[in-house]
Coordinates of C-alpha atoms in Angstrom, one line a residue:
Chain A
X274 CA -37.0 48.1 33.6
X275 CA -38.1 46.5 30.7
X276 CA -41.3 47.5 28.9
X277 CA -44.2 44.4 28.1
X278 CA -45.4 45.7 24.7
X279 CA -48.0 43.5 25.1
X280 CA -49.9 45.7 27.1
X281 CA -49.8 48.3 24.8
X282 CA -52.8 49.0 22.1
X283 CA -52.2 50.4 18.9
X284 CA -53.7 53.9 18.5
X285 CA -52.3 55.7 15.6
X286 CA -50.9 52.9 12.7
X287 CA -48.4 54.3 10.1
X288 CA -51.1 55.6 7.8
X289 CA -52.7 57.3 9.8
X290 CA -49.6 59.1 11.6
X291 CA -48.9 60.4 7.4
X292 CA -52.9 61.4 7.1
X293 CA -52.3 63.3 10.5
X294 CA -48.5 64.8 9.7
X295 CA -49.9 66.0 6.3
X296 CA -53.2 67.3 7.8
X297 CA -50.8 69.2 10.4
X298 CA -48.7 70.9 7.6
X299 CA -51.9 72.3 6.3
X300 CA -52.9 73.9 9.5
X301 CA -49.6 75.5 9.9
X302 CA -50.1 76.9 6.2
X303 CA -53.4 78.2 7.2
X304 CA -52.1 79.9 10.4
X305 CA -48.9 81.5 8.9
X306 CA -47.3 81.9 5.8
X307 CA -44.0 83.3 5.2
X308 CA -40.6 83.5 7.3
X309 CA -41.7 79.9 9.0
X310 CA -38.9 77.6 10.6
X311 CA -39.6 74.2 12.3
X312 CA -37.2 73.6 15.4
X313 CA -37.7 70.0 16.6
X314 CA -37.0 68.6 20.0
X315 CA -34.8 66.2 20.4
X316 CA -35.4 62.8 20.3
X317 CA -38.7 62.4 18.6
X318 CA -39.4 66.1 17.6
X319 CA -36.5 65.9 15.0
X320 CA -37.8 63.5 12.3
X321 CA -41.2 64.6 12.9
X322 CA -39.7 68.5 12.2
X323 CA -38.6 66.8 9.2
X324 CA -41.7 65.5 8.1
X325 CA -43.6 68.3 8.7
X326 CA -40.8 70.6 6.2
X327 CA -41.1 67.8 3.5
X328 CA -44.9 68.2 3.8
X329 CA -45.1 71.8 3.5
X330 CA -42.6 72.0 0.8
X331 CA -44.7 69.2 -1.2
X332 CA -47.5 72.0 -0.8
X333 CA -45.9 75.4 -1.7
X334 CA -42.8 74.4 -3.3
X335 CA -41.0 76.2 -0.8
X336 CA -38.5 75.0 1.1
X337 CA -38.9 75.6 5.5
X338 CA -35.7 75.6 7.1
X339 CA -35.7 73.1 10.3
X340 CA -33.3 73.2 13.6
X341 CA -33.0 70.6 16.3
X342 CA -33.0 71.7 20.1
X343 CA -31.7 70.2 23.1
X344 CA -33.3 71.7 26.3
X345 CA -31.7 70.0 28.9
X346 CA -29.4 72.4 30.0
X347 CA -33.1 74.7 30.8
X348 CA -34.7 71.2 32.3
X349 CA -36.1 72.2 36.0
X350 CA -34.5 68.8 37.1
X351 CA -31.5 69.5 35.9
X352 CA -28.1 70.8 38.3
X353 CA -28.9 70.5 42.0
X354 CA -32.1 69.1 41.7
X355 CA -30.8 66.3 40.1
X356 CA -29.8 62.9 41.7
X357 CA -26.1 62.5 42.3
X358 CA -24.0 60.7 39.2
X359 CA -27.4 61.1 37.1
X360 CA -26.9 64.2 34.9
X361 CA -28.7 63.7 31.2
X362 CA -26.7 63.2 28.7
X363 CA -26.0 66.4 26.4
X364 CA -26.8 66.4 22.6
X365 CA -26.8 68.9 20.1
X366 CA -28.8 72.5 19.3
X367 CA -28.5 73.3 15.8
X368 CA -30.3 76.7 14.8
X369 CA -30.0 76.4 10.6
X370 CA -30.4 80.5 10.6
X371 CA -31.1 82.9 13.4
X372 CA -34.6 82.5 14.8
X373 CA -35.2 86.6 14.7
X374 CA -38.2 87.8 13.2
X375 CA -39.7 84.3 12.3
X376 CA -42.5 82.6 13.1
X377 CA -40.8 79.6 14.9
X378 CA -42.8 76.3 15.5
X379 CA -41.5 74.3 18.1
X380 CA -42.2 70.3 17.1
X381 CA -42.3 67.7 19.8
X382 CA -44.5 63.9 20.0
X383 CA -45.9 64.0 23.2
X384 CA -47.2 66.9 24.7
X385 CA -48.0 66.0 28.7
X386 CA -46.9 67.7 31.2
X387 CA -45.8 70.8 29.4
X388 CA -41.8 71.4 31.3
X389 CA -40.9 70.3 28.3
X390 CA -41.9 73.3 26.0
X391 CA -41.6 75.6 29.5
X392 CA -38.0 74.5 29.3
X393 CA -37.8 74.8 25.1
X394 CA -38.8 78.6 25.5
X395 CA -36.6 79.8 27.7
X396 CA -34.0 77.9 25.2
X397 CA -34.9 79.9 22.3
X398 CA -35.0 83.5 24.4
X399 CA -31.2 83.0 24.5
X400 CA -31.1 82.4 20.6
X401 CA -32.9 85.0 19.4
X402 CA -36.8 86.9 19.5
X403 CA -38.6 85.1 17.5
X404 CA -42.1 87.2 16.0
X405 CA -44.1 84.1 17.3
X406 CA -43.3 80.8 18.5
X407 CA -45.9 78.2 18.3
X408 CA -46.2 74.6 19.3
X409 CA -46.9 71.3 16.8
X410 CA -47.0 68.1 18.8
X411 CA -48.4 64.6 17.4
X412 CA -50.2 63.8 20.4
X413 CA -51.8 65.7 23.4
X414 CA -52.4 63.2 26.1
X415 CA -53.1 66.0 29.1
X416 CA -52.0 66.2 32.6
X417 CA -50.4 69.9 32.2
X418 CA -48.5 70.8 34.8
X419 CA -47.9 74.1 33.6
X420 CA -50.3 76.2 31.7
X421 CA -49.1 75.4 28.3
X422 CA -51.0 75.2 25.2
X423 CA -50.5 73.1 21.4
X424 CA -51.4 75.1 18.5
X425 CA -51.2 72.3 16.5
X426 CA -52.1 68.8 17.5
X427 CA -52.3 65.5 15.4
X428 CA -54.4 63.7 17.9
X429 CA -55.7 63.9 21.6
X430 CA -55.8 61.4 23.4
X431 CA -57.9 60.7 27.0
X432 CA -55.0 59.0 29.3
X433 CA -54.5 58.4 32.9
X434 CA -51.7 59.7 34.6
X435 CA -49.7 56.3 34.8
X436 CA -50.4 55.3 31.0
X437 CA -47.6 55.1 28.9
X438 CA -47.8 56.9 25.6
X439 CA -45.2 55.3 23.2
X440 CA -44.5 57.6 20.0
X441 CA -42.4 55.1 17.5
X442 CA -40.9 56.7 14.4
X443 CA -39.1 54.6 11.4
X444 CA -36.3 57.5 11.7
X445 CA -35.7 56.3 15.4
X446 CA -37.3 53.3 15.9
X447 CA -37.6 51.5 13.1
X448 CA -41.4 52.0 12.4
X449 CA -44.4 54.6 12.9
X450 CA -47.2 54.3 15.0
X451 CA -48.5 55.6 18.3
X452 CA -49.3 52.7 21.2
X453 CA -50.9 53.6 25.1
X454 CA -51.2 51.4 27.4
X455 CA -49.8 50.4 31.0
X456 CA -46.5 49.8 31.4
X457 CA -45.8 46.5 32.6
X458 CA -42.4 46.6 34.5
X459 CA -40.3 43.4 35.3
X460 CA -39.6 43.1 39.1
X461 CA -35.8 42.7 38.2
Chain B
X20 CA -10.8 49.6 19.7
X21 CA -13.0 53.1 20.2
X22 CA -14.1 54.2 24.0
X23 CA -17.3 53.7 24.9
X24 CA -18.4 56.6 26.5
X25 CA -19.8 56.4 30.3
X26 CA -23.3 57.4 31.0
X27 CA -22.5 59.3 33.7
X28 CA -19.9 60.6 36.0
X29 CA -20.5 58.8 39.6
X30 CA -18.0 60.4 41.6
X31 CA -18.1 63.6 44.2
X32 CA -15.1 65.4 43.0
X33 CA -12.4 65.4 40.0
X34 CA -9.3 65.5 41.6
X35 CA -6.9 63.7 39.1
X36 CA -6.8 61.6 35.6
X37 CA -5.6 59.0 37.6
X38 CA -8.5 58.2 39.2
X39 CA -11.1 58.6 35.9
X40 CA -11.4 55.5 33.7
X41 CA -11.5 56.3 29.9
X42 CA -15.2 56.1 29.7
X43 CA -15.1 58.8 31.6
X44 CA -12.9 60.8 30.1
X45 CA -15.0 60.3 27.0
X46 CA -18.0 61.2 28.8
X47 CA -16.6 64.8 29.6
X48 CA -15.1 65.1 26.6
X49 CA -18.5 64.5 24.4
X50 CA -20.2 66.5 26.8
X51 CA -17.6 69.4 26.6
X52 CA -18.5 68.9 22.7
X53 CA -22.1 70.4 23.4
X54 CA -21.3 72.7 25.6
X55 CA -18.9 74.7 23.2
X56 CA -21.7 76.0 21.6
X57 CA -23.0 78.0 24.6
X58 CA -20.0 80.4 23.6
X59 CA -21.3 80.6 20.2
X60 CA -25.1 81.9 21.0
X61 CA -26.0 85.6 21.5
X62 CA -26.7 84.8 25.1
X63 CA -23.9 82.9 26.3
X64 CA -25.5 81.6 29.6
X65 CA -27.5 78.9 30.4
X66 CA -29.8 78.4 33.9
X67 CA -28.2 74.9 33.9
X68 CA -26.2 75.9 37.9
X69 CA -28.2 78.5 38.7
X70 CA -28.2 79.1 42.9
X71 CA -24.7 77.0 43.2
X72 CA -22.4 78.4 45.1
X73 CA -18.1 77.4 43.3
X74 CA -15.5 78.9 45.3
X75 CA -12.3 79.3 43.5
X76 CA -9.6 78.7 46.0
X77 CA -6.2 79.6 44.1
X78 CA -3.1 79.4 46.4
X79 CA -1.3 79.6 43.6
X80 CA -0.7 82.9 40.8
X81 CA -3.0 81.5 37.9
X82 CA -4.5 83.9 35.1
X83 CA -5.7 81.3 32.6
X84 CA -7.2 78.7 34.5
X85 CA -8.4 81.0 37.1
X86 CA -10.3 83.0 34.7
X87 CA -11.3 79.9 32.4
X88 CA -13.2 78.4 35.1
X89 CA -15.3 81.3 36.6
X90 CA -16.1 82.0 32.7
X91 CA -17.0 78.1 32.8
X92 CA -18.8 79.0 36.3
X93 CA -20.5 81.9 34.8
X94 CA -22.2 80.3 31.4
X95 CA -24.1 77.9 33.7
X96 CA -25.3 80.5 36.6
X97 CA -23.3 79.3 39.2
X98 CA -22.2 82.2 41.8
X99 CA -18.5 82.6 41.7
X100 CA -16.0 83.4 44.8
X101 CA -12.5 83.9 44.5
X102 CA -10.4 83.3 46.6
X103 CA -6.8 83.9 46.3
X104 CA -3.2 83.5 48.7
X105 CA -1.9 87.0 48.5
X106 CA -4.6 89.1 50.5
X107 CA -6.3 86.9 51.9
X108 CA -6.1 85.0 55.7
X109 CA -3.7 82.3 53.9
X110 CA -0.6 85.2 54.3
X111 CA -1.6 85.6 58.0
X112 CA -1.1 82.2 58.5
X113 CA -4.1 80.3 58.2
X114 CA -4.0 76.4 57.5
X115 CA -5.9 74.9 54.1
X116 CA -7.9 73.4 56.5
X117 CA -9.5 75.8 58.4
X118 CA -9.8 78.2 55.0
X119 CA -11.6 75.3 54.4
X120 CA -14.0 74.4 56.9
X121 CA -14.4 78.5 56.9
X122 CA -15.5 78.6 53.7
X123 CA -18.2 75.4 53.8
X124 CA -19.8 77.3 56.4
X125 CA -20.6 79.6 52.9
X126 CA -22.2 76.3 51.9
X127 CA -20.4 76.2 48.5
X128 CA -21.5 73.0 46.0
X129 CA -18.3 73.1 44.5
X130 CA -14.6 74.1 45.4
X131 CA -12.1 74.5 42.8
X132 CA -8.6 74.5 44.0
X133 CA -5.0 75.5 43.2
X134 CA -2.4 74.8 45.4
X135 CA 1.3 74.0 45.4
X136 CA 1.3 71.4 47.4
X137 CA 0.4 68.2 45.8
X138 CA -2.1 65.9 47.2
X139 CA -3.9 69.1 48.6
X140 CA -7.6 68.7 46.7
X141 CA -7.2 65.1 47.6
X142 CA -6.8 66.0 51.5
X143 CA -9.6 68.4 51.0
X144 CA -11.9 65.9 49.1
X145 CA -12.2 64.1 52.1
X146 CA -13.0 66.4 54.9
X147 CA -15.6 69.0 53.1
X148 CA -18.8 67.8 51.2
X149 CA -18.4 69.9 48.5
X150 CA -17.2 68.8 45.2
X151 CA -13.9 69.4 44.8
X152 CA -11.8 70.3 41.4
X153 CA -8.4 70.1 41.1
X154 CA -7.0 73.2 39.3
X155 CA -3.3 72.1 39.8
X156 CA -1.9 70.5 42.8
X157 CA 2.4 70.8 43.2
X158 CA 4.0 68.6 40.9
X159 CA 1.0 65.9 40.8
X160 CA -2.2 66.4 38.3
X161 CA -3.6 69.3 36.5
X162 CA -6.8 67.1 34.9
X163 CA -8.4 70.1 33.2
X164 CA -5.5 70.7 31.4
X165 CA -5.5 67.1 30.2
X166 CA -8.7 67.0 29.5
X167 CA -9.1 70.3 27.4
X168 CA -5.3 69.3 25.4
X169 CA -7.2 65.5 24.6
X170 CA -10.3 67.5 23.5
X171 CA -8.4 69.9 21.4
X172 CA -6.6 66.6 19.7
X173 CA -9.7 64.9 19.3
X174 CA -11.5 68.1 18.0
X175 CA -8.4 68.0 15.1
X176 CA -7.9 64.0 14.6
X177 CA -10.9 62.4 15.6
X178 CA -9.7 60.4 17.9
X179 CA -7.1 60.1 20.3
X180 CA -6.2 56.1 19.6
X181 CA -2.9 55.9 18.2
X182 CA -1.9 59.7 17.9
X183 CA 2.0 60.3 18.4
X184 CA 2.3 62.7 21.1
X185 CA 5.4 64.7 22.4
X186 CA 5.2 66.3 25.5
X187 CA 9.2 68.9 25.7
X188 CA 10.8 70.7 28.6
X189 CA 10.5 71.1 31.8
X190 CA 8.7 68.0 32.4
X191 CA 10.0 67.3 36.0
X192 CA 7.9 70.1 37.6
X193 CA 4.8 69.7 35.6
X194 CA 1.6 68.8 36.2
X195 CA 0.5 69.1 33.5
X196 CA 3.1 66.3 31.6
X197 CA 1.5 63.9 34.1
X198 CA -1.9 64.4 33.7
X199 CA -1.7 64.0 30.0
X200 CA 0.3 61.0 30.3
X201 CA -2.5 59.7 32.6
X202 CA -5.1 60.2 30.0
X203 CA -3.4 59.7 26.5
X204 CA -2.2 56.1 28.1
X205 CA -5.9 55.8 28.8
X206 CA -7.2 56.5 25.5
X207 CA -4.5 54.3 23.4
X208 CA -2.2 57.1 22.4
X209 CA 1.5 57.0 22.4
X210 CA 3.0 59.8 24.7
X211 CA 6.8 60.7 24.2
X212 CA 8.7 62.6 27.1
X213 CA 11.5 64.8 25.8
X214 CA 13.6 67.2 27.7
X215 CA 17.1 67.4 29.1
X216 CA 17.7 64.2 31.9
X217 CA 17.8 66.8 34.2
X218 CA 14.5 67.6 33.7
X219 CA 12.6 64.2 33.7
X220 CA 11.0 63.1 36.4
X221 CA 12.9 60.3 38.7
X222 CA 10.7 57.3 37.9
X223 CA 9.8 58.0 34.4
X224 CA 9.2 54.6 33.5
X225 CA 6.4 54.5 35.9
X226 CA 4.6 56.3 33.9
X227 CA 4.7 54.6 31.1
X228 CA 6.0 57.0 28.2
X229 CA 8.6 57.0 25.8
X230 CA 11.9 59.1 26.8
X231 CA 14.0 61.1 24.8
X232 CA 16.8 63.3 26.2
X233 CA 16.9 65.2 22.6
X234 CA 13.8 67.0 20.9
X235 CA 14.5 65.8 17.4
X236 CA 13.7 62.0 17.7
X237 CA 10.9 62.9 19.9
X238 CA 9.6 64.6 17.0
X239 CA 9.7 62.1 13.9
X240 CA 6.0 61.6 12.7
X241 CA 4.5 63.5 15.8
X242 CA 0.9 64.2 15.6
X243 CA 1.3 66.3 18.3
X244 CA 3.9 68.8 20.1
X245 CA 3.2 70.4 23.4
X246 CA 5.9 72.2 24.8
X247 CA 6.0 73.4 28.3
X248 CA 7.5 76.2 30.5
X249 CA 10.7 76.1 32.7
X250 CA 8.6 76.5 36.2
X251 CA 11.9 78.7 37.1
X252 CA 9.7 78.8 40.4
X253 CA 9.7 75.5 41.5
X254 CA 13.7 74.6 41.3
X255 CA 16.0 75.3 43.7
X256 CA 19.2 75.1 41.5
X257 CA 18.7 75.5 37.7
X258 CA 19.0 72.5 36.3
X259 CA 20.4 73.3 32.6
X260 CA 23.3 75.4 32.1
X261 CA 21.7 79.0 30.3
X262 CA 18.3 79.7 28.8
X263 CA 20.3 80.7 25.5
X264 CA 21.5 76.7 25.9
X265 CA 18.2 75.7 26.2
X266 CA 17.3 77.6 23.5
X267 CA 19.3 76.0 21.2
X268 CA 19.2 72.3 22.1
X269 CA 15.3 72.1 22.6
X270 CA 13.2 74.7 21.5
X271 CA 10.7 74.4 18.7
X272 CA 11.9 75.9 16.0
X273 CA 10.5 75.8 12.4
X274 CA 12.9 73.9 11.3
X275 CA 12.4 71.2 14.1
X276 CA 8.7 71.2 13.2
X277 CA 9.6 69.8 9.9
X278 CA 10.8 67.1 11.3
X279 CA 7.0 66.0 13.2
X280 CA 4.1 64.7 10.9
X281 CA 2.8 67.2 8.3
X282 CA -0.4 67.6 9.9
X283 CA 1.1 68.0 13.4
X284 CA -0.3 70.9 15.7
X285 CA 1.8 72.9 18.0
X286 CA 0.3 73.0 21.5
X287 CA 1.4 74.7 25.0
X288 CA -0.5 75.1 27.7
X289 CA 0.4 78.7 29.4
X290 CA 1.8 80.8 30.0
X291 CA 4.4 80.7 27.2
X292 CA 7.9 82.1 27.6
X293 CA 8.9 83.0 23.9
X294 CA 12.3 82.1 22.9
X295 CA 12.8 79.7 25.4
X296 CA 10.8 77.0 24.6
X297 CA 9.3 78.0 21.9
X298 CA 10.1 80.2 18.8
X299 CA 7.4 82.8 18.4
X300 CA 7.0 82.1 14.3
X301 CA 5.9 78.2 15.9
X302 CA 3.6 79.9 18.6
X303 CA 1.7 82.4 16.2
X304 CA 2.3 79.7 12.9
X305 CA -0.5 77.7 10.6
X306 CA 0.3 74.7 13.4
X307 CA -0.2 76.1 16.6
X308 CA -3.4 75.5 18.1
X309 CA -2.5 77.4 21.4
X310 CA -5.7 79.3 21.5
X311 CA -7.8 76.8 20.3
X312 CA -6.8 75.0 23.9
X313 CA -7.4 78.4 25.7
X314 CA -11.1 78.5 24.2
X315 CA -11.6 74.3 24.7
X316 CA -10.6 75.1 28.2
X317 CA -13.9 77.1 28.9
X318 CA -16.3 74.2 27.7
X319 CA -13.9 71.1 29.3
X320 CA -14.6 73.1 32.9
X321 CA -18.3 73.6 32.1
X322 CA -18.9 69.8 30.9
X323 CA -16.9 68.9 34.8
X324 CA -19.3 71.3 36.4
X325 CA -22.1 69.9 34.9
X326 CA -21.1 66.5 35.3
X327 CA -20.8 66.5 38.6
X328 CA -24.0 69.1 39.7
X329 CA -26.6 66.5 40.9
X330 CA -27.7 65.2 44.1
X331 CA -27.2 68.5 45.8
X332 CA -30.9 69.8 46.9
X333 CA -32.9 67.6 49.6
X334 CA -35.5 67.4 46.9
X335 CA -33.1 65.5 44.8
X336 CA -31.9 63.3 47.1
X337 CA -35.8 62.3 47.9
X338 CA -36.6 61.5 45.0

């Protein structure tokens, strides 16, 4: 099950992922001001949650607090509908305040087929009402399968069901960039 | 050397420690870890079970476990049925059997199981398709139990490798003094029996534990002291000469505390006979962790129930 990065092209490089997080943060200014808290998804929604705060408190001076979420215990293929011995591993949900009466922006990398952030929501509803919640995501790459909508996106990109869209971050992986391509699997 | 933790737990039923390896164990104890935070949020449910069917089958009096898993059944969804001896077909005679092969045509996903036979969830793992959960079985295994005193050591030390653990009293008829011996040899501690001769089990050794037949070397440097109940119900004869006598020869006492590692906890896992086994200024003192364990008992049961949940709708098992 190993991935060929060679069939992968390049479509965000690491300065242009910081041109695009920075250009993000000013949208989210623009749309709402006060009482703001960025709750990332795990894996990849994290350190992008991060970067997003550290951007927005480079341009008010005020700090935004930012939460982490794990949704699998909401996922819809989760439980029975799961494979046998195949249950995702857990990891943690860590709410720095209580999301009541804030304007909560959910923060993900890939926004596809949207059970994701159907699955995020209904996390949330058992932490708290929120005044708004919103969604930030790096890329859109289509193929909703729900009728789900960013408010903020960092790029769209035009991809085929079966293309891979590979998010790397230097938090998780080591370095930035965004690659699509075809994933080439080994027969083994 | 630290446990690697198993991705996953590729079994139909939990029946006994003996049977889990320790990535296993680490497995449901990392992913009892999570859970305990369900209990912490203003809705303390998750969707995670919804439309499973868990029928608790309890042949046995039980408060604490009985009640710890249907909260555990409860904060994921699942549908709960109890099921108890006294007032139900079991008095008019029924066989396990046929309770159970009654029951699974309810289709239940999961069957959690008391009974004072031993062996009994094993018997039943193999004849219903259902996943079955010991609850405690006779004198064999109580796993939960195990599994939620490990997590409540972990939770205080870190780490379960090289802790210093004494398991006093009535250690012949428990369950429970098994299945942590199980799992504590698993995950590298060092497990001392103490407790009368009378009351040790018959092949000890086999279990590979320390024995003491007095409390207070038992208790030098001890990270750990659990301290268990006289099961007055499952001896014929008594087996010690008065409760006053017991009292006095192995009860924790403040004093005998001293003699265990400063930070030692106190542990016990129900129900608790007070001035017996234990001196009630050690059961309510700065050691005890006793409700700790009642409260790690809800998430240990969940992270089981969890664990073991796939592979149960035809859409699963097409894909």
């Amino acid at each position: 099950m190993c991935a060929n990065r060679t069939a992968l092209q390049e479509v965000m490089d690491e300065a242009a992922m910081a041109r695009t997080i920075a250009r993000m943060a000013a949208e989210i200014l623009e749309r709402d001001g006060g009482s703001l808290m960025l709750v990332g998804i795990h894996t990849r929604g994290i350190p992008l949650a991060n970067r997003l705060a550290r951007a927005l408190h480079e341009a008010t001076g005020q700090k935004v607090p930012v939460g982490s979420l794990d949704i699998t215990l909401y996922r819809d293929d989760v439980g029975p509908w799961r494979p046998a011995h195949q249950q995702p591993v857990l990891k943690k949900t860590v709410l720095p305040d209580s999301i009541d009466h804030k304007v909560i922006y959910l923060v993900d990398d890939v926004l596809f087929t949207g059970r994701t952030i159907r699955a995020a929501l209904d996390t949330l509803a058992d932490w708290g009402r929120p005044l708004a919640v919103r969604l930030a995501v790096l890329i859109d790459r289509g193929h909703r399968e729900l009728p789900i909508a960013a408010d903020v996106v960092g790029k769209v990109l035009d991809t085929t069901r079966d293309e891979d869209v590979q998010v790397r971050l230097a938090e998780a992986d080591g370095e930035d960039g965004v690659w699509i391509g075809r994933e080439v699997k080994n027969a083994g | 050397m630290p446990v690697e933790s198993a991705t996953a737990l590729a079994r139909k039923d939990v029946v006994g420690i003996s049977q889990l390896d320790a990535g296993e164990i680490q497995l449901i104890l990392d992913t009892a870890g999570e859970l305990l935070e369900v209990a912490k949020r203003p809705i303390k449910k998750v969707p995670t079970l919804r439309g499973s069917t868990v029928v608790n089958l309890f042949m046995e009096p039980s408060t604490r476990t009985r009640f710890s898993f249907e909260v555990a059944e409860k904060r994921l969804s699942a549908d709960t049925l109890n099921f108890s001896a006294s007032g139900s077909s079991v008095s008019k005679g029924e066989t396990l059997f046929d309770t159970a092969r009654n029951l699974m045509a309810m289709a239940p996903d999961f069957i959690v199981i008391r009974h004072p036979h031993s062996g009994a969830p094993h018997r039943l793992a193999e004849v219903v398709p259902a996943s079955i959960i010991n609850a405690g079985d006779g004198i064999n295994e109580h796993p939960t139990q195990a599994l939620l005193d490990a997590f409540t050591m972990r939770q205080r030390f870190g780490s379960l490798e090289g802790l210093k653990v004494v398991v006093a009293g009535d250690i012949r008829h428990s369950r429970v003094a098994r299945s942590n011996a199980f799992l504590l040899n698993k995950m590298g501690a060092e497990v001392r029996f103490a407790a009368p001769a009378s009351l040790l089990p018959l092949e000890v050794e086999e279990l590979g534990v320390h024995t003491f037949v007095r409390l207070e070397p038992a208790l030098e440097d001890a990270d750990v002291v659990m301290m268990l109940r006289i099961q007055l119900e499952r001896q014929k004869r008594i087996n010690f000469p008065s409760m006053r006598e017991y009292f006095d020869f192995f009860a924790l006492t403040p004093e005998r505390l001293k003699l265990a590692a400063d930070r030692a906890v106190v542990m016990h896992p129900g129900p608790m006979n007070r001035g017996v086994e234990i001196d009630s200024l050690v059961a309510d003192g700065s050691q005890s962790v006793i409700l700790e364990q009642v409260t790690n008992g809800v998430a240990i049961r969940m992270a089981i129930l969890y664990l073991l949940a796939g592979g149960r709708s035809e859409a699963a098992s097409d894909s």
